[in-house]
């Protein structure tokens, strides 16, 4: 999914490349002419090198040991892909590499958690999300976003939590996620009420869950609007 967000003809920097499969696939499909496959650990980088050699792509894909984008130089890449990491780590990489990332055309991000932190960072640091998608694979939900230089007017908290474009497009997989998450929150809240524990920490947790349920209900109104339009 994340690979399809890379603009045709762009040079890619794949951060945390692991086995190097994404840049290999993109070069083979003719989507990108070249790539930098970077990882903070030597083990995955060696595996990526082996796979690159297997497909005889050494002239197109180069590997580089790097913590985030520290080893990336301005002008070396048009697209930067950061996938498979937590939201907090994604933000740390973006923040630490802020200067060099200004030289690239687009960011392709697939955080595994805390998506709101990533969206908030982008909004506060001169980026605009222009494309977003969510899929379900093996019972888990994965979101990916493309950001470019620009401004976002994320005036509602649910935009940070769930993605403005996904909501405005009434994405069906996001609705599935929201309904599943709402049911889980309600089940937890019901269990807490049954147990009747009065500790302050329990009360605070219950308040957090109620706030999340309210946010989900607010997000689901986007689907109510679409349904009403469909019947008119």
Coordinates of C-alpha atoms in Angstrom, one line a residue:
X1 CA 0.0 0.0 0.0
X2 CA 2.7 2.5 1.0
X3 CA 4.6 1.9 -2.3
X4 CA 1.7 3.0 -4.4
X5 CA 1.9 6.5 -2.9
X6 CA 5.4 7.2 -4.3
X7 CA 5.2 9.5 -7.3
X8 CA 6.3 8.0 -10.6
X9 CA 9.9 9.0 -11.6
X10 CA 10.9 10.1 -8.1
X11 CA 14.1 9.0 -6.4
X12 CA 13.3 7.2 -3.2
X13 CA 14.8 7.1 0.2
X14 CA 13.4 4.2 2.2
X15 CA 14.1 4.7 5.9
X16 CA 14.2 1.5 7.9
X17 CA 14.3 -0.5 4.7
X18 CA 14.6 -3.9 6.5
X19 CA 14.8 -6.4 3.6
X20 CA 14.7 -3.8 0.9
X21 CA 11.6 -5.3 -0.7
X22 CA 9.8 -1.9 -1.4
X23 CA 12.6 -0.2 -3.3
X24 CA 13.3 -3.4 -5.2
X25 CA 9.6 -3.7 -6.2
X26 CA 9.4 -0.1 -7.2
X27 CA 12.5 -0.2 -9.4
X28 CA 11.3 -3.5 -11.0
X29 CA 7.9 -2.0 -11.8
X30 CA 9.6 1.1 -13.4
X31 CA 7.9 3.4 -10.9
X32 CA 11.3 4.9 -9.6
X33 CA 14.7 5.1 -11.3
X34 CA 16.7 4.7 -8.2
X35 CA 16.6 4.4 -4.4
X36 CA 18.6 4.7 -1.2
X37 CA 17.8 1.8 1.2
X38 CA 18.7 2.9 4.7
X39 CA 18.5 1.2 8.1
X40 CA 19.9 1.9 11.6
X41 CA 20.9 -1.8 12.0
X42 CA 23.6 -3.6 10.0
X43 CA 21.8 -6.9 10.0
X44 CA 18.7 -5.8 8.0
X45 CA 21.0 -3.7 5.8
X46 CA 23.0 -6.8 4.9
X47 CA 19.8 -8.7 4.1
X48 CA 18.7 -5.8 1.9
X49 CA 22.1 -5.9 0.1
X50 CA 21.7 -9.6 -0.6
X51 CA 18.2 -9.2 -2.0
X52 CA 19.4 -6.2 -4.2
X53 CA 22.2 -8.4 -5.6
X54 CA 19.7 -11.3 -6.2
X55 CA 17.8 -9.0 -8.6
X56 CA 20.9 -7.4 -10.1
X57 CA 19.9 -3.9 -9.0
X58 CA 23.1 -2.8 -7.4
X59 CA 23.4 0.1 -9.9
X60 CA 19.9 1.4 -9.0
X61 CA 19.6 0.8 -5.3
X62 CA 22.3 1.7 -2.8
X63 CA 22.3 0.9 0.9
X64 CA 23.4 3.2 3.7
X65 CA 23.7 2.8 7.5
X66 CA 21.7 5.6 9.0
X67 CA 19.8 6.5 12.1
X68 CA 16.6 8.0 10.5
X69 CA 17.7 10.3 7.7
X70 CA 20.9 11.4 9.3
X71 CA 22.9 10.0 6.4
X72 CA 20.7 11.5 3.7
X73 CA 22.2 14.5 1.9
X74 CA 20.1 17.4 0.4
X75 CA 19.2 16.7 -3.2
X76 CA 19.7 12.9 -3.1
X77 CA 16.0 11.9 -2.9
X78 CA 12.6 13.2 -4.1
X79 CA 10.4 10.9 -1.9
X80 CA 11.1 9.7 1.6
X81 CA 9.3 6.6 2.9
X82 CA 9.0 5.9 6.6
X83 CA 7.0 2.8 7.3
X84 CA 6.5 0.2 10.0
X85 CA 7.5 2.3 13.0
X86 CA 5.5 3.8 15.9
X87 CA 4.1 7.3 15.6
X88 CA 6.5 8.7 18.3
X89 CA 9.6 7.3 16.5
X90 CA 8.3 8.6 13.1
X91 CA 8.0 12.0 14.6
X92 CA 11.4 11.8 16.1
X93 CA 12.9 10.9 12.7
X94 CA 11.0 13.8 11.0
X95 CA 12.1 16.2 13.7
X96 CA 15.8 15.2 13.7
X97 CA 15.9 15.3 9.9
X98 CA 13.9 18.5 9.5
X99 CA 16.5 20.4 7.5
X100 CA 17.4 17.7 5.0
X101 CA 13.7 16.8 4.6
X102 CA 13.0 20.2 3.3
X103 CA 14.9 19.2 0.1
X104 CA 12.5 16.3 -0.7
X105 CA 9.2 16.7 -2.6
X106 CA 7.1 14.3 -0.6
X107 CA 6.9 12.2 2.6
X108 CA 5.2 8.8 2.5
X109 CA 4.4 7.8 6.1
X110 CA 2.9 4.6 7.5
X111 CA 3.0 4.8 11.3
X112 CA 1.9 1.8 13.2
X113 CA 0.5 3.7 16.2
X114 CA -0.2 7.2 17.4
X115 CA -1.2 8.5 14.0
X116 CA -2.6 11.7 15.7
X117 CA 1.0 12.6 16.8
X118 CA 2.2 12.3 13.2
X119 CA -0.6 14.3 11.7
X120 CA -0.2 17.0 14.4
X121 CA 3.6 17.2 13.7
X122 CA 3.0 17.6 10.0
X123 CA 0.4 20.3 10.6
X124 CA 2.6 22.2 12.9
X125 CA 5.7 22.0 10.7
X126 CA 4.6 23.2 7.3
X127 CA 3.2 20.1 5.7
X128 CA -0.1 19.2 4.1
X129 CA -1.5 15.7 3.8
X130 CA -2.7 15.3 0.2
X131 CA -3.5 11.6 0.1
X132 CA -4.4 9.0 2.8
X133 CA -5.6 5.4 2.8
X134 CA -6.4 2.7 5.3
X135 CA -6.6 -1.0 4.8
X136 CA -7.3 -4.1 6.9
X137 CA -4.8 -7.0 6.7
X138 CA -4.9 -10.1 8.9
X139 CA -7.3 -8.4 11.3
X140 CA -5.1 -5.3 11.7
X141 CA -5.6 -1.8 10.3
X142 CA -2.8 0.1 8.5
X143 CA -2.9 3.7 7.5
X144 CA -0.6 5.5 5.0
X145 CA -0.4 9.2 4.2
X146 CA 1.4 11.4 1.7
X147 CA 2.5 14.8 2.8
X148 CA 4.0 17.7 0.9
X149 CA 5.0 21.3 1.8
X150 CA 1.9 23.3 2.6
X151 CA -0.7 24.2 5.2
X152 CA -3.4 22.1 6.9
X153 CA -6.4 23.6 8.6
X154 CA -7.1 20.7 11.0
X155 CA -9.6 22.6 13.1
X156 CA -11.2 19.5 14.6
X157 CA -9.5 17.0 16.9
X158 CA -11.0 14.1 15.0
X159 CA -9.0 15.1 11.9
X160 CA -5.8 14.4 13.9
X161 CA -7.2 11.2 15.3
X162 CA -8.7 9.6 12.2
X163 CA -7.6 11.7 9.1
X164 CA -9.5 14.5 7.5
X165 CA -9.3 13.1 4.0
X166 CA -10.5 9.6 5.2
X167 CA -13.5 11.2 6.9
X168 CA -14.4 13.6 4.1
X169 CA -14.3 10.6 1.7
X170 CA -16.3 8.5 4.1
X171 CA -13.7 5.7 3.7
X172 CA -15.4 2.4 4.3
X173 CA -12.5 0.7 6.1
X174 CA -12.2 3.6 8.5
X175 CA -15.9 3.2 9.3
X176 CA -15.2 -0.4 10.1
X177 CA -12.3 0.5 12.3
X178 CA -14.4 3.2 14.1
X179 CA -17.3 0.8 14.8
X180 CA -14.9 -1.9 16.1
X181 CA -13.1 0.6 18.3
X182 CA -16.3 2.0 19.6
X183 CA -17.6 -1.4 20.6
X184 CA -14.3 -2.2 22.3
X185 CA -14.4 1.0 24.3
X186 CA -18.0 0.4 25.3
X187 CA -17.2 -3.1 26.5
X188 CA -14.3 -1.8 28.6
X189 CA -16.4 0.9 30.1
X190 CA -19.2 -1.6 30.9
X191 CA -16.7 -3.9 32.6
X192 CA -15.3 -1.0 34.7
X193 CA -18.8 0.0 35.8
X194 CA -19.6 -3.6 36.8
X195 CA -16.5 -3.9 38.9
X196 CA -17.3 -0.5 40.5
X197 CA -13.7 0.3 41.4
X198 CA -13.5 3.8 42.8
X199 CA -9.7 4.5 42.5
X200 CA -8.8 7.8 41.0
X201 CA -6.8 6.1 38.2
X202 CA -9.8 4.0 37.3
X203 CA -12.1 7.1 37.1
X204 CA -9.5 8.9 34.9
X205 CA -9.3 6.0 32.6
X206 CA -13.1 5.8 32.4
X207 CA -13.2 9.5 31.4
X208 CA -10.6 8.9 28.7
X209 CA -12.7 6.1 27.3
X210 CA -15.8 8.3 27.3
X211 CA -13.9 11.0 25.5
X212 CA -12.8 8.5 22.8
X213 CA -16.3 7.2 22.4
X214 CA -17.5 10.8 21.9
X215 CA -14.8 11.4 19.3
X216 CA -15.8 8.2 17.4
X217 CA -19.4 9.3 17.4
X218 CA -18.4 12.7 16.0
X219 CA -16.4 10.9 13.3
X220 CA -19.2 8.6 12.4
X221 CA -21.4 11.6 11.6
X222 CA -19.5 11.9 8.3
X223 CA -21.0 8.5 7.3
X224 CA -24.5 9.6 8.4
X225 CA -24.2 12.6 6.0
X226 CA -23.1 10.4 3.2
X227 CA -25.9 8.0 3.8
X228 CA -28.5 10.8 3.8
X229 CA -27.1 12.1 0.5
X230 CA -27.3 8.7 -1.0
X231 CA -31.0 8.5 -0.3
X232 CA -32.0 11.9 -1.6

